[in-house]
Amino acid sequence: MSPSELISRGEYFSQWRGGGGQVCAVFPAQYPRELLWAHGVLPMEVWDPPLAPARAQGHLQPYICSVVRQGLELFLAGGLDDVGAILFPHTCDSLQNLASLVEDYLDPPAPSLFFYNPKAPFAAAAKGFYVAQLQTLERELTRVFGPQPPEGMARALEWSRRLSELYAQAYSRRAAGELGVGAAEFYRVLRGGEYMHPRDYIPLLEGWLASAPANGGGQGQGIILSGVLPSPPDLLETLDELGFRVVHDDLISMSRRLLYPPPGEGDPYEALAESFLSMPPCSTRGSSLSERLEWLKGLARAGGAQGVVFSVVKFCEPELFDLPELRRGLKEAGLPSLVLEVDVNQEVGGQAATRLEAFGEMLS
Ligand code: SF4
């Protein structure tokens, strides 16, 4: 498969709805997508809709991040009018407030569903709490979309396991220098999983991995890309143009929720809870700074990275709280870092390119 064959989120949504499929819009970040698949529902994730600023700013304080702002913009523009439900995971205070705003004041076109992740440090009760959350969401999905078909959950877990294998393969080949594609292509393909059903996405990912060259891509300094999501697109293009090798990432939308042990056998809820508790450390899950620091240093060691680029969404409190200590710890470990503050749909532009170029020279 060539990345040019990957259709856009909007086209895929229209095709899916045209075929009579049900959709649940999902706000960031982590949620049990297997439950939605088990009901035959397509999760359509809302991260950075490409809309011009319009009505959302009238509902939000100016210091709210662009992920929440753009999500609300999509909602207000009618972009969620044709979904069967809207799911709000409890990722951060800003998203929690967005959920309240939508549910209490904006008359949503579809039922709002909520999912509360336990936060670290995970005590003994965390697994039971997560299982209870899964059971609540299952009841809500049954109320809105009807009961799961027979074998629905078994099929969903199989898809989840296969996707885990493919994500792990993509990341490990890239870290070993055996996936000759740049950052723009890598993330364009991986972001297909934010809106495609696994029935369509798994073969696409398999085809891409089978045909992607082993050599090529950036030949310059190796970096870890940390932050919320691989956006705006011109940031990735700039990294490619400057020859950076993104050997791994520590992005909330990517490795922090895609690379984890797949659900095992036995009770599906227990298996999903165990997967959740094994996810990489994340500011939105309340992980400790020391755990995050060790994780970042390990990623850099494994991929031979010389530095870390933090692409932080402006006003993202969970990430900004961790940043000073992480940078200090990385510096002590001989890993310089650069911070770019971004808005998800605003180009980083020439100034960021100049800073990245200088950072690359410093690393070399
Ligand atoms: S960018 Fe940060 S503050 Fe905004 S929704 Fe994501 S985690 Fe929350």
PDB file of C-alpha atoms and ligand atoms in Angstrom, residues 28-29 47 63-69 91-96 98 228-229 252 282-284 312-320 344, ligand 1:
ATOM      1  CA  PRO A  28      -8.386  12.240  23.393  1.00  0.00           C
ATOM      2  CA  ALA A  29      -6.676  10.223  24.543  1.00  0.00           C
ATOM      3  CA  TRP A  47      -7.514  15.370  17.821  1.00  0.00           C
ATOM      4  CA  TYR A  63      -5.633  29.776  27.833  1.00  0.00           C
ATOM      5  CA  ILE A  64      -7.319  26.522  26.758  1.00  0.00           C
ATOM      6  CA  CYS A  65      -5.255  24.268  24.480  1.00  0.00           C
ATOM      7  CA  SER A  66      -5.852  24.015  20.745  1.00  0.00           C
ATOM      8  CA  VAL A  67      -6.827  20.309  20.978  1.00  0.00           C
ATOM      9  CA  VAL A  68      -9.886  21.231  23.043  1.00  0.00           C
ATOM     10  CA  ARG A  69     -10.516  24.377  20.991  1.00  0.00           C
ATOM     11  CA  THR A  91      -7.631  12.711  30.155  1.00  0.00           C
ATOM     12  CA  CYS A  92      -7.103  16.135  31.706  1.00  0.00           C
ATOM     13  CA  ASP A  93      -9.023  18.973  33.334  1.00  0.00           C
ATOM     14  CA  SER A  94      -9.489  20.785  30.013  1.00  0.00           C
ATOM     15  CA  LEU A  95     -11.166  17.807  28.383  1.00  0.00           C
ATOM     16  CA  GLN A  96     -13.215  17.178  31.489  1.00  0.00           C
ATOM     17  CA  LEU A  98     -15.191  20.403  27.609  1.00  0.00           C
ATOM     18  CA  VAL A 228       0.971  15.337  22.541  1.00  0.00           C
ATOM     19  CA  LEU A 229       0.584  14.434  18.863  1.00  0.00           C
ATOM     20  CA  ILE A 252       0.410  10.929  23.995  1.00  0.00           C
ATOM     21  CA  CYS A 282       2.239   9.435  30.616  1.00  0.00           C
ATOM     22  CA  SER A 283       1.589  12.819  32.196  1.00  0.00           C
ATOM     23  CA  THR A 284      -2.153  12.352  31.641  1.00  0.00           C
ATOM     24  CA  VAL A 312       4.267  20.796  23.399  1.00  0.00           C
ATOM     25  CA  VAL A 313       0.761  22.005  22.684  1.00  0.00           C
ATOM     26  CA  LYS A 314       0.430  25.511  24.145  1.00  0.00           C
ATOM     27  CA  PHE A 315      -1.411  25.533  27.486  1.00  0.00           C
ATOM     28  CA  CYS A 316      -1.198  21.737  27.850  1.00  0.00           C
ATOM     29  CA  GLU A 317      -0.908  21.651  31.637  1.00  0.00           C
ATOM     30  CA  PRO A 318      -0.114  17.939  32.092  1.00  0.00           C
ATOM     31  CA  GLU A 319       2.863  18.177  29.732  1.00  0.00           C
ATOM     32  CA  LEU A 320       4.076  21.603  30.833  1.00  0.00           C
ATOM     33  CA  VAL A 344      -2.182  21.876  16.434  1.00  0.00           C
TER      34      VAL A 344
HETATM   35  S1  SF4 B   1      -3.264  18.964  24.755  1.00  0.00           S
HETATM   36 FE1  SF4 B   1      -2.964  18.657  26.943  1.00  0.00          FE
HETATM   37  S2  SF4 B   1      -4.450  20.020  27.945  1.00  0.00           S
HETATM   38 FE2  SF4 B   1      -5.073  19.752  25.786  1.00  0.00          FE
HETATM   39  S3  SF4 B   1      -6.503  18.052  25.765  1.00  0.00           S
HETATM   40 FE3  SF4 B   1      -4.494  17.176  25.378  1.00  0.00          FE
HETATM   41  S4  SF4 B   1      -3.705  16.591  27.410  1.00  0.00           S
HETATM   42 FE4  SF4 B   1      -5.429  18.004  27.728  1.00  0.00          FE
END
